[in-house]
């Protein structure tokens, strides 16, 4: 059993951001698993996606139910084997899980007001810069690998472009070289639901003692639909009606209501929305979805991903999932093609898992064995 | 140029509804185009989908921009030729476009209060019953055809089951035998956005002088995403940034904002949401999405669509669109298969149009020529 403990590092010097703004006097929350070897060659950085944190693997000593979000992938004897690798999970700036974010005090505020909506817009590239500073402080010059799924995969890709000499291998799972119009559209609807919630108060809801829960619920419900495949939703919920013990007798028939729960998929979504609204920060949601929207390395190269990926020097593993309609396999193949155009060493696996985008978090055997092999060969390469 | 004029028919007798409730003293708004022939054999009923009405074709005399929602399909010399057929468009109960709906006075209210959230839940089958009564009053025993797209296609299918002897042919476009869990999920998110809008007041917002516009906007934005294909969104908007005359200089770069419009897809969705919230009724939105959710003819037959469609006696044309991910071709094929299982006469066209679900409203040549041929053969069959 891997026991995790959360750490934090303070950074006083301003970090310049892509927007032109900067952020200073910030904290990064992180965790590490395994042991850094003598020549510091076995470090693996894990980048997180929208609704996750630096708590990647293991459990906290006093909380047996607190398994990290990628605990099936990372740990002793697991595909990313912490008996061989020194794994680092880091929480991104703007998050609500430990690193400095919108609900923390603005260092320039005389009376300790929190950032709220004034937290600067952060991008994937900004996060990578912040992560690089953390590695500097940990004394790690070169990563054996950087790895992430979804938005985390974008960070892994960005690492190979911003710090090509510092990354031996990059593992980019269920990701994309940028968002499509449809992806942006879903993000925008979620943001509008939050921003137009009367409890949002322009993002300064903290000082009003409110939380825009209505908007967060809607945002989460939309997100959930896009994480799952149509097939897995049909398999899991189909058109089954809600059924509680009390209502068992009645649950075989419609109750003909526009506002009450009628189908199980409705109660599932409502439950997920309620849970999320209880712990997630609305400004963080806006920031993270915007970071997704903005990521587009080809943009400065007239749309040429091949030109954009030319600086990369790492080896790559890309993994996609057939039923992922949010970041479809075709999007991973665009990255593969652009890397091959640049004569990079690329492995690519397209996994026929039924779970949609969520598959990257689950423990499909074929998926895990691809990652396991890739890290076994990396272990041999770095001699651990 | 076809000149349309809206008519209305009053029905005093209660209409029993599937829920067990009934509705009495209601109006149905309708329009007709063309001329009913001597033996009353050339009537075509058009059923509408979510955001449409009885104004199917032509323009109103004083409003040149008021073309009906299926004007490309229906009119003199068009695929459904009003020189041969007598076409009827009818607005469904619960709508906000003329027939009795939530914003009309409840006949049992002493002080003329509107129905609001007390409007009874209506189903596809209820609408078909109401349409049948309208036809009775128009003296039409048998329809040459009943036709609809999306939710309208569900009504056309239901006609062949509830009144098999009254329908010669059914044209079911971009439809499905029921909603998937994902379809219901999208409807539910839209409904939650409306119901949790503080201006909704449990559906009795009329008496509060408010309109739940925030919720309606979100509902419409979600809807729009599901009507379009990913491809057509990318072709139309891609990742283009907003650009106004004032901002032309700045529009080649991000402005790094979480709340302002950054991408064109965002301004498009916001515009569509605003427009919709100005004219659509929130209770109608709930009722119509619920009618979609509830439609499931196979439900009373243990899920067997083949058993459910056994009563049908019509000939059928089904049309689907390859890029429609809301009601995908596979859903139409389920209906085709169930009809073939029953040895029915079925034609089926799967059109490779790029426009997603919206394609059923557009004038793709291949689509229109299929419908044109089908109605030409129907014209020969009924001798018009």
XYZ file of C-alpha atoms in Angstrom:
768
model
C 0.000 0.000 0.000
C 1.431 3.330 -1.106
C 1.019 6.020 1.519
C 0.817 9.508 0.059
C 1.430 12.823 1.754
C 0.749 16.230 0.318
C 3.607 18.739 0.206
C 3.778 22.357 -0.785
C 6.472 24.596 -2.236
C 6.457 28.376 -2.068
C 7.663 30.470 -5.021
C 8.264 34.130 -4.331
C 9.565 35.268 -7.728
C 6.959 36.319 -10.293
C 6.086 33.766 -12.956
C 5.477 35.525 -16.282
C 2.289 34.293 -17.932
C 1.362 34.038 -21.601
C -1.279 36.713 -21.166
C 1.415 39.245 -20.270
C 0.389 39.239 -16.619
C 2.390 37.468 -13.957
C 1.765 35.767 -10.657
C 4.022 35.965 -7.618
C 4.232 34.570 -4.124
C 2.396 31.390 -5.013
C 2.368 27.844 -3.702
C 2.401 24.603 -5.644
C 0.976 21.528 -3.952
C 2.610 18.266 -4.968
C 3.185 14.673 -3.981
C 5.960 12.240 -4.768
C 6.017 8.453 -4.808
C 9.057 6.207 -4.991
C 12.678 7.285 -4.686
C 14.766 9.582 -6.834
C 17.786 7.565 -7.909
C 21.412 8.676 -7.577
C 21.775 10.237 -11.007
C 18.280 11.727 -10.808
C 17.267 10.025 -14.025
C 14.086 8.238 -12.945
C 11.649 11.110 -12.397
C 8.195 10.918 -13.960
C 5.934 13.945 -13.869
C 2.174 13.359 -13.964
C 0.022 16.239 -15.208
C -3.617 16.391 -14.221
C -6.776 17.151 -16.131
C -9.778 19.286 -15.270
C -11.126 17.758 -12.095
C -8.015 16.342 -10.478
C -5.054 17.256 -8.340
C -1.527 16.375 -7.260
C -2.957 13.390 -5.370
C -2.255 10.941 -8.163
C -1.567 7.668 -6.380
C -1.676 5.966 -3.004
C -3.854 6.824 -0.045
C -3.415 9.235 2.832
C -2.394 7.488 6.026
C -5.602 8.183 7.897
C -8.026 7.938 4.950
C -8.289 4.456 3.433
C -10.839 5.665 0.838
C -8.573 8.416 -0.466
C -6.957 6.641 -3.418
C -5.322 9.013 -5.917
C -7.073 9.632 -9.223
C -4.612 7.502 -11.225
C -3.940 4.913 -8.531
C -4.723 2.044 -10.906
C -1.880 3.211 -13.160
C 0.777 4.332 -10.692
C 2.235 2.537 -7.700
C 4.454 -0.374 -6.682
C 4.322 -2.994 -9.456
C 1.804 -0.981 -11.460
C 2.302 0.111 -15.100
C 4.157 3.187 -13.895
C 6.107 1.321 -11.237
C 7.054 3.414 -8.227
C 9.588 0.742 -7.247
C 11.585 1.964 -10.235
C 10.415 5.496 -10.878
C 10.200 8.618 -8.766
C 6.750 9.913 -9.628
C 5.674 13.502 -9.044
C 2.112 14.736 -9.035
C 1.661 18.499 -9.078
C -1.452 20.591 -8.691
C -1.745 23.380 -11.244
C -1.996 27.087 -10.567
C -5.602 28.241 -10.440
C -6.823 24.940 -9.051
C -8.941 24.574 -5.940
C -7.047 21.583 -4.540
C -4.023 23.105 -2.862
C -1.941 25.210 -5.231
C -2.594 28.935 -5.309
C -5.935 29.630 -6.915
C -8.884 32.007 -7.007
C -9.897 31.353 -3.397
C -6.486 32.290 -2.023
C -5.511 35.743 -0.825
C -4.206 38.104 -3.465
C -0.666 39.069 -2.385
C -1.289 42.690 -3.425
C -4.475 42.986 -1.406
C -3.947 45.055 1.732
C -6.860 43.456 3.558
C -6.289 39.872 2.439
C -9.023 39.742 -0.185
C -8.991 36.576 -2.268
C -8.269 36.627 -5.981
C -11.730 35.519 -7.085
C -12.302 36.555 -10.686
C -9.019 38.516 -10.619
C -6.915 35.374 -10.670
C -4.893 35.694 -13.882
C -5.781 33.545 -16.866
C -3.320 30.642 -16.942
C -2.506 28.464 -19.917
C -1.131 24.984 -20.435
C 2.227 26.595 -21.221
C 2.114 28.590 -17.970
C 1.444 25.426 -16.000
C 4.407 23.743 -17.665
C 6.645 26.687 -16.753
C 5.472 26.463 -13.150
C 6.082 22.703 -13.121
C 9.604 23.263 -14.508
C 10.362 25.616 -11.618
C 9.179 22.982 -9.188
C 11.507 20.428 -10.804
C 14.384 22.934 -10.569
C 13.783 23.180 -6.852
C 13.589 19.407 -6.526
C 16.966 19.186 -8.297
C 15.575 17.356 -11.315
C 17.067 18.498 -14.597
C 15.685 15.794 -16.877
C 12.442 13.876 -16.674
C 12.463 10.214 -17.597
C 8.884 10.873 -18.653
C 6.086 13.355 -18.512
C 2.627 11.830 -18.691
C -0.960 12.959 -18.699
C -4.438 12.241 -19.992
C -6.811 14.707 -21.634
C -5.765 18.205 -20.528
C -2.855 16.464 -18.781
C -1.776 15.090 -22.149
C -1.700 18.626 -23.531
C 0.720 19.553 -20.755
C 2.894 16.531 -21.548
C 2.973 17.602 -25.197
C 3.748 21.207 -24.242
C 6.670 20.001 -22.093
C 8.338 18.496 -25.138
C 8.099 21.849 -26.938
C 9.016 24.238 -24.131
C 11.713 22.080 -22.524
C 12.730 19.608 -25.247
C 16.054 18.797 -23.582
C 14.426 18.021 -20.253
C 12.068 15.237 -21.361
C 13.197 11.763 -22.361
C 9.705 10.415 -23.096
C 6.222 11.842 -23.246
C 3.044 9.815 -22.717
C -0.003 11.599 -24.096
C -3.281 9.802 -23.408
C -6.778 10.642 -24.746
C -5.660 14.086 -25.739
C -5.750 16.458 -28.710
C -3.566 19.094 -30.361
C -6.329 21.646 -29.665
C -10.055 21.796 -29.016
C -12.578 21.590 -31.835
C -15.386 24.121 -32.138
C -17.674 21.563 -30.518
C -15.296 21.100 -27.570
C -15.141 24.865 -27.073
C -18.917 25.046 -27.394
C -19.458 22.599 -24.537
C -16.972 24.527 -22.384
C -18.721 27.787 -23.199
C -22.174 26.502 -22.234
C -20.764 25.295 -18.913
C -19.099 28.665 -18.330
C -22.266 30.583 -19.198
C -24.223 28.461 -16.731
C -21.747 29.465 -14.018
C -21.293 33.110 -14.965
C -25.037 33.788 -15.307
C -25.843 32.162 -11.967
C -26.991 35.092 -9.792
C -24.786 33.728 -7.013
C -21.650 34.164 -9.133
C -21.440 37.933 -8.571
C -18.960 38.439 -11.376
C -16.656 35.878 -9.806
C -16.482 37.605 -6.416
C -19.022 35.339 -4.776
C -16.710 34.586 -1.835
C -17.227 38.042 -0.390
C -20.996 37.629 -0.821
C -20.984 34.379 1.102
C -22.522 32.553 -1.845
C -21.497 29.755 -4.206
C -22.889 29.543 -7.757
C -23.997 25.967 -7.215
C -26.704 26.041 -9.856
C -24.141 26.863 -12.511
C -21.590 24.373 -11.233
C -24.189 21.623 -11.289
C -25.099 22.322 -14.906
C -21.421 22.557 -15.860
C -20.715 19.193 -14.313
C -23.719 17.526 -15.882
C -22.617 18.704 -19.325
C -19.078 17.540 -18.604
C -20.259 14.107 -17.557
C -22.185 13.571 -20.757
C -19.060 14.317 -22.782
C -16.856 12.027 -20.683
C -18.981 8.965 -21.341
C -19.741 7.180 -24.578
C -23.278 6.806 -25.819
C -22.790 3.029 -25.615
C -21.642 2.966 -22.016
C -24.485 5.289 -21.019
C -26.941 2.950 -22.673
C -25.343 -0.069 -21.034
C -25.263 1.560 -17.599
C -28.557 3.464 -17.593
C -30.385 2.953 -20.855
C -33.981 4.056 -20.468
C -34.341 2.577 -16.982
C -36.669 4.473 -14.717
C -35.603 5.702 -11.325
C -36.268 3.154 -8.668
C -36.071 3.520 -4.971
C -37.223 1.051 -2.374
C -40.225 3.230 -1.612
C -41.154 3.516 -5.234
C -40.395 -0.026 -6.328
C -44.010 -0.721 -7.110
C -44.470 2.427 -9.140
C -41.149 2.440 -10.916
C -42.240 0.309 -13.830
C -44.388 3.139 -15.120
C -43.884 6.772 -16.036
C -45.060 9.297 -13.514
C -45.496 11.987 -16.159
C -43.617 14.881 -14.668
C -41.466 17.531 -16.300
C -39.507 18.397 -13.164
C -39.190 15.226 -11.107
C -36.630 12.531 -11.845
C -38.062 9.960 -14.197
C -35.044 8.145 -15.666
C -32.001 6.791 -13.845
C -29.646 8.802 -16.049
C -31.307 11.906 -14.618
C -30.685 10.981 -11.024
C -27.116 9.997 -11.853
C -26.434 13.378 -13.450
C -28.156 15.304 -10.673
C -26.115 13.424 -8.094
C -22.854 14.100 -9.933
C -23.773 17.762 -10.284
C -24.653 18.146 -6.606
C -21.469 16.452 -5.462
C -19.292 18.587 -7.718
C -20.958 21.849 -6.695
C -20.118 21.040 -3.085
C -16.368 20.989 -3.586
C -15.308 22.577 -6.870
C -14.545 26.263 -7.255
C -16.435 28.152 -9.947
C -13.525 30.415 -10.903
C -11.261 27.383 -11.168
C -13.752 25.835 -13.557
C -13.618 28.896 -15.776
C -9.822 29.029 -15.687
C -9.289 25.366 -16.484
C -11.800 25.229 -19.319
C -10.182 28.348 -20.768
C -6.753 26.730 -20.588
C -8.239 23.896 -22.648
C -9.713 26.330 -25.184
C -6.471 28.261 -25.576
C -4.123 25.317 -26.050
C -3.154 25.218 -29.718
C 0.576 24.833 -30.401
C 0.020 25.023 -34.176
C -1.492 28.481 -33.899
C 1.793 30.356 -34.111
C 2.718 28.232 -37.121
C -0.178 29.081 -39.386
C -2.012 25.960 -38.249
C 0.833 23.567 -39.098
C 1.133 21.030 -36.296
C 4.156 19.558 -38.034
C 5.974 22.890 -37.785
C 4.761 23.358 -34.212
C 6.107 19.993 -33.051
C 9.501 20.380 -34.763
C 11.288 21.383 -31.521
C 10.302 18.136 -29.746
C 13.187 15.756 -29.019
C 11.457 13.185 -26.800
C 10.199 9.759 -27.629
C 6.409 9.574 -27.572
C 3.637 7.185 -26.657
C 0.161 8.259 -27.680
C -2.938 6.378 -26.565
C -6.509 7.016 -27.622
C -9.830 5.265 -27.070
C -12.170 4.301 -29.890
C -15.357 5.434 -28.120
C -13.918 8.761 -26.922
C -15.946 11.332 -28.846
C -14.605 14.243 -26.809
C -10.973 13.731 -27.848
C -11.475 11.213 -30.611
C -8.677 8.942 -31.888
C -8.426 11.102 -35.021
C -7.129 13.922 -32.816
C -4.353 11.713 -31.406
C -3.533 10.581 -34.932
C -2.981 14.211 -35.918
C -0.280 14.410 -33.261
C 1.218 11.072 -34.336
C 1.360 12.227 -37.943
C 2.984 15.554 -37.076
C 5.608 13.764 -34.955
C 6.317 11.263 -37.726
C 6.675 14.185 -40.158
C 9.461 15.284 -37.832
C 11.027 11.793 -37.741
C 10.306 11.414 -34.061
C 10.105 8.051 -32.294
C 6.360 7.530 -31.767
C 4.346 4.594 -30.479
C 0.598 4.756 -30.829
C -2.157 2.577 -29.372
C -5.826 2.919 -30.158
C -7.742 1.023 -27.510
C -11.181 -0.383 -28.270
C -12.568 0.362 -24.806
C -16.272 1.133 -24.420
C -15.976 3.875 -21.808
C -15.525 7.021 -23.874
C -13.163 9.721 -22.670
C -13.327 8.344 -19.133
C -11.428 5.266 -20.321
C -8.110 6.988 -19.680
C -8.809 6.806 -15.940
C -9.919 3.166 -15.955
C -7.864 0.016 -15.873
C -8.466 -1.599 -19.236
C -5.921 -4.437 -19.505
C -4.780 -3.666 -23.054
C -4.285 -0.005 -22.190
C -2.348 -0.770 -19.030
C -0.170 -3.353 -20.711
C 0.817 -0.847 -23.414
C 1.812 1.670 -20.752
C 3.540 -1.035 -18.692
C 5.693 -2.100 -21.639
C 6.553 1.457 -22.486
C 7.744 2.185 -18.965
C 9.586 -1.168 -18.757
C 11.614 -0.175 -21.803
C 12.142 3.282 -20.285
C 13.360 1.661 -17.059
C 15.897 -0.306 -19.072
C 16.914 2.859 -20.912
C 17.598 4.825 -17.724
C 18.946 1.776 -15.893
C 16.471 1.404 -13.032
C -45.345 32.379 -53.912
C -47.449 30.463 -51.394
C -49.398 32.750 -49.072
C -50.074 31.188 -45.687
C -52.672 32.119 -43.132
C -52.959 30.798 -39.629
C -56.263 29.256 -38.551
C -57.508 27.947 -35.265
C -60.011 25.292 -34.232
C -61.662 25.086 -30.829
C -62.268 21.729 -29.142
C -64.584 21.757 -26.176
C -64.668 18.033 -25.344
C -61.946 16.727 -23.025
C -59.036 14.952 -24.687
C -57.883 12.053 -22.503
C -54.103 12.038 -22.108
C -51.701 9.156 -21.570
C -50.907 10.407 -18.089
C -54.517 9.839 -17.028
C -55.245 13.562 -16.987
C -57.229 15.272 -19.704
C -57.392 18.658 -21.318
C -60.578 20.403 -22.406
C -61.632 23.616 -24.109
C -58.449 23.884 -26.107
C -57.471 25.414 -29.427
C -55.305 23.955 -32.146
C -53.582 26.375 -34.507
C -53.083 25.066 -38.021
C -52.448 26.054 -41.610
C -53.332 24.391 -44.899
C -51.739 24.696 -48.318
C -53.159 23.468 -51.623
C -56.663 22.095 -52.203
C -58.385 19.053 -50.777
C -59.543 16.974 -53.747
C -63.037 15.638 -54.304
C -62.512 12.240 -52.695
C -60.420 13.769 -49.901
C -57.541 11.457 -50.692
C -54.689 13.963 -51.062
C -54.188 15.237 -47.507
C -50.668 15.303 -46.064
C -50.179 16.056 -42.394
C -46.875 17.631 -41.331
C -45.835 17.142 -37.690
C -43.402 19.583 -36.132
C -40.350 19.135 -33.924
C -39.206 20.968 -30.822
C -38.814 24.558 -31.963
C -41.405 24.818 -34.715
C -45.067 25.381 -35.357
C -47.971 24.942 -37.734
C -46.389 27.532 -40.031
C -44.730 24.956 -42.237
C -44.656 26.579 -45.672
C -45.277 29.831 -47.518
C -45.163 33.335 -46.115
C -47.753 35.495 -44.436
C -49.196 38.115 -46.787
C -47.703 41.096 -45.002
C -44.389 39.511 -43.906
C -42.070 38.586 -46.779
C -39.439 37.201 -44.356
C -41.855 34.805 -42.666
C -41.159 31.631 -44.643
C -42.401 28.473 -42.941
C -39.868 26.169 -41.308
C -40.094 23.521 -44.039
C -40.690 25.910 -46.936
C -37.837 24.376 -48.945
C -39.655 21.022 -48.853
C -43.301 22.009 -49.214
C -44.984 24.267 -51.767
C -45.961 24.500 -55.431
C -43.576 22.319 -57.462
C -41.558 21.387 -54.363
C -40.871 17.796 -53.215
C -44.181 17.810 -51.346
C -46.088 19.544 -54.127
C -49.000 21.665 -52.950
C -50.316 21.712 -56.523
C -51.161 18.057 -55.948
C -51.467 17.643 -52.210
C -53.509 19.346 -49.531
C -50.923 19.909 -46.818
C -51.826 20.551 -43.187
C -49.484 21.950 -40.580
C -50.681 21.748 -36.984
C -49.236 23.216 -33.832
C -49.099 20.793 -30.938
C -50.752 21.156 -27.551
C -48.379 22.707 -25.021
C -46.604 24.785 -27.629
C -46.055 28.524 -27.391
C -46.913 29.253 -31.017
C -50.686 29.336 -31.097
C -52.249 26.118 -29.834
C -53.267 25.970 -26.192
C -50.187 25.879 -23.995
C -48.805 26.828 -20.587
C -49.257 30.576 -21.136
C -52.951 30.255 -21.871
C -55.721 30.612 -19.307
C -56.642 27.444 -17.450
C -60.358 26.837 -18.184
C -60.941 25.818 -14.561
C -59.396 28.970 -13.156
C -62.010 31.375 -11.842
C -59.774 34.407 -12.251
C -58.241 33.489 -15.609
C -54.871 32.276 -14.299
C -52.673 30.714 -16.940
C -51.691 27.049 -16.811
C -47.976 27.624 -16.243
C -46.442 24.538 -14.685
C -49.925 23.021 -14.305
C -50.259 22.371 -18.008
C -50.642 18.593 -18.236
C -47.766 16.493 -19.499
C -48.480 15.658 -23.131
C -46.958 12.827 -25.130
C -46.367 12.096 -28.790
C -49.402 9.827 -28.658
C -51.547 12.599 -27.158
C -50.508 14.962 -29.936
C -51.464 12.358 -32.531
C -54.889 11.955 -30.901
C -55.378 15.728 -30.995
C -54.299 15.836 -34.637
C -56.767 13.037 -35.464
C -59.588 15.085 -33.974
C -58.574 18.040 -36.098
C -58.672 15.836 -39.202
C -62.126 14.576 -38.192
C -63.318 18.170 -38.091
C -61.712 18.892 -41.461
C -63.568 15.896 -42.865
C -60.432 13.931 -43.632
C -60.710 10.246 -42.883
C -57.504 9.027 -44.512
C -54.165 10.778 -44.900
C -52.255 10.284 -48.121
C -49.219 10.783 -45.907
C -48.079 11.862 -42.502
C -44.589 13.313 -42.416
C -42.178 14.750 -39.889
C -38.532 15.118 -38.933
C -36.979 14.406 -35.535
C -39.767 14.624 -32.934
C -42.087 15.137 -35.921
C -40.953 11.770 -37.255
C -41.928 10.170 -33.948
C -45.443 11.553 -34.425
C -45.563 10.189 -37.976
C -44.539 6.777 -36.670
C -47.104 6.966 -33.853
C -49.839 7.786 -36.385
C -49.238 4.459 -38.127
C -49.706 2.631 -34.822
C -52.647 4.540 -33.352
C -54.570 5.028 -36.592
C -53.190 2.402 -38.970
C -56.213 2.551 -41.260
C -56.007 6.327 -41.641
C -52.455 6.588 -43.036
C -51.495 5.531 -46.551
C -47.813 6.474 -46.206
C -45.545 7.690 -43.421
C -42.375 9.710 -43.994
C -40.094 9.583 -40.960
C -36.981 11.780 -41.258
C -33.981 11.982 -38.898
C -35.901 10.273 -36.142
C -35.563 7.421 -33.670
C -37.728 4.758 -32.039
C -36.899 6.317 -28.644
C -34.240 8.474 -27.000
C -30.940 7.021 -25.831
C -29.641 7.697 -22.335
C -27.396 10.386 -23.847
C -30.347 12.067 -25.570
C -32.288 12.093 -22.298
C -29.195 13.392 -20.507
C -28.936 16.429 -22.782
C -32.647 17.120 -22.317
C -32.285 16.824 -18.568
C -29.382 19.291 -18.373
C -31.403 21.788 -20.393
C -34.403 21.298 -18.137
C -32.321 21.672 -14.973
C -30.903 24.929 -16.312
C -34.463 26.230 -16.746
C -35.977 24.830 -13.556
C -33.117 26.059 -11.330
C -33.185 29.558 -12.808
C -34.430 31.724 -9.911
C -36.795 33.429 -12.371
C -38.598 30.141 -13.062
C -40.599 30.206 -9.810
C -41.615 26.564 -10.109
C -43.042 27.255 -13.560
C -45.348 30.064 -12.426
C -43.045 32.852 -13.580
C -45.824 34.572 -15.533
C -47.490 35.771 -12.365
C -44.125 37.026 -11.103
C -43.565 39.065 -14.251
C -40.294 37.217 -14.920
C -38.931 34.928 -17.622
C -36.224 32.329 -16.852
C -34.055 33.623 -19.671
C -30.787 32.386 -18.180
C -32.062 28.835 -18.231
C -33.602 29.141 -21.684
C -30.317 30.452 -23.070
C -28.364 27.512 -21.670
C -31.003 25.075 -22.911
C -30.804 26.487 -26.408
C -27.014 26.490 -26.472
C -26.955 22.813 -25.509
C -29.589 22.089 -28.128
C -27.636 23.851 -30.836
C -24.526 21.826 -30.156
C -26.480 18.607 -30.592
C -28.173 19.788 -33.808
C -24.887 20.388 -35.608
C -22.160 17.963 -36.567
C -18.638 18.371 -35.289
C -17.529 18.711 -38.910
C -19.929 21.478 -39.821
C -19.049 23.364 -36.642
C -15.391 23.128 -37.529
C -16.077 24.224 -41.099
C -18.281 27.113 -40.016
C -16.440 28.331 -36.919
C -13.378 26.235 -36.259
C -11.147 28.008 -33.775
C -11.699 31.428 -35.313
C -11.602 34.273 -32.858
C -14.419 36.774 -32.548
C -13.971 39.674 -34.868
C -15.899 42.869 -34.970
C -15.081 45.956 -36.990
C -13.865 47.708 -33.864
C -11.692 44.818 -32.848
C -10.374 43.824 -36.247
C -6.836 44.726 -35.292
C -6.933 42.819 -32.038
C -8.774 39.761 -33.237
C -5.724 37.838 -34.368
C -4.664 37.325 -30.770
C -6.235 35.932 -27.623
C -7.391 38.471 -25.098
C -7.112 36.007 -22.236
C -10.466 36.281 -20.587
C -12.626 33.664 -18.931
C -15.886 35.568 -19.305
C -15.662 37.596 -22.511
C -16.260 36.098 -25.926
C -13.015 34.824 -27.395
C -14.054 32.397 -30.139
C -16.683 32.863 -32.836
C -18.490 29.694 -31.794
C -19.079 31.388 -28.445
C -20.703 34.469 -29.935
C -22.798 32.280 -32.225
C -24.102 30.225 -29.297
C -24.718 33.278 -27.126
C -26.642 34.898 -29.968
C -28.762 31.795 -30.527
C -29.418 31.540 -26.801
C -30.456 35.187 -26.489
C -32.766 35.022 -29.484
C -34.456 31.859 -28.223
C -34.939 33.196 -24.691
C -36.798 36.163 -26.168
C -39.559 34.118 -27.745
C -39.702 30.580 -26.398
C -41.716 29.558 -23.379
C -39.879 27.756 -20.585
C -42.756 25.443 -19.678
C -43.174 24.529 -23.331
C -39.501 23.581 -23.422
C -39.991 21.236 -20.495
C -43.118 19.688 -21.983
C -41.662 19.092 -25.423
C -38.383 17.612 -24.196
C -40.391 15.321 -21.923
C -42.535 14.197 -24.840
C -39.272 13.236 -26.548
C -38.051 11.357 -23.466
C -41.300 9.441 -23.045
C -41.719 8.298 -26.633
C -40.933 4.584 -26.766
C -43.469 2.432 -28.620
C -41.512 -0.759 -27.816
C -41.875 -0.179 -24.104
C -45.227 -1.954 -23.774
C -43.800 -4.867 -25.766
C -40.875 -5.749 -23.553
C -38.571 -3.664 -25.692
C -39.468 -5.401 -28.966
C -39.820 -2.755 -31.655
C -40.885 -5.466 -34.079
C -43.854 -6.312 -31.871
C -44.596 -2.634 -31.320
C -44.753 -1.849 -35.030
C -46.905 -4.858 -35.931
C -50.123 -2.797 -36.116
C -48.725 -0.463 -38.807
C -50.329 -0.826 -42.232
C -48.784 2.158 -44.056
C -45.982 2.253 -46.527
C -42.899 3.932 -45.107
C -40.058 6.159 -46.188
C -37.276 6.619 -43.652
C -34.476 9.114 -44.150
C -31.417 9.629 -41.953
C -28.249 11.686 -42.208
C -24.773 10.236 -41.794
C -23.445 13.077 -39.597
C -26.513 13.223 -37.343
C -25.171 12.113 -33.961
C -28.334 13.103 -32.132
C -30.585 10.672 -34.012
C -27.945 8.640 -35.778
C -28.687 6.511 -38.872
C -28.482 3.389 -36.703
C -31.656 4.547 -34.950
C -33.535 4.851 -38.254
C -32.227 1.441 -39.248
C -33.788 -0.027 -36.105
C -37.166 1.198 -37.340
C -36.484 -0.085 -40.865
C -35.582 -3.498 -39.514
C -38.662 -3.722 -37.295
C -40.892 -2.762 -40.231
C -39.237 -5.327 -42.484
C -39.722 -7.929 -39.761
C -43.418 -7.134 -40.186
C -43.215 -7.380 -43.999
C -44.049 -3.726 -44.404
C -43.199 -1.744 -47.554
C -40.208 0.390 -46.491
C -37.910 2.667 -48.420
C -34.820 3.938 -46.671
C -32.314 6.614 -47.618
C -29.170 7.432 -45.670
C -27.953 10.809 -46.871
C -24.274 11.725 -46.602
C -24.947 15.355 -45.697
C -22.463 17.202 -43.480
C -24.961 19.184 -41.400
C -25.774 16.842 -38.545
C -29.327 16.651 -37.239
C -30.114 20.050 -38.783
C -29.831 18.451 -42.234
C -33.487 17.449 -42.143
C -34.448 21.128 -42.408
C -32.001 21.936 -45.214
C -32.366 21.439 -48.936
C -29.790 18.814 -49.782
C -30.517 17.752 -53.380
C -30.236 14.005 -52.786
C -32.557 14.218 -49.790
C -35.117 16.315 -51.627
C -35.065 14.125 -54.708
C -35.767 11.045 -52.581
C -38.769 12.772 -51.007
C -39.860 14.152 -54.387
C -39.888 10.683 -55.952
C -41.729 9.217 -53.017
C -44.490 11.822 -53.229
C -44.645 11.539 -57.045
C -45.390 7.850 -56.686
C -47.918 8.652 -53.951
C -49.563 11.202 -56.260
C -49.926 8.486 -58.902
C -51.296 6.102 -56.286
C -54.022 8.487 -55.120
C -54.576 9.877 -58.647
C -53.639 13.538 -58.242
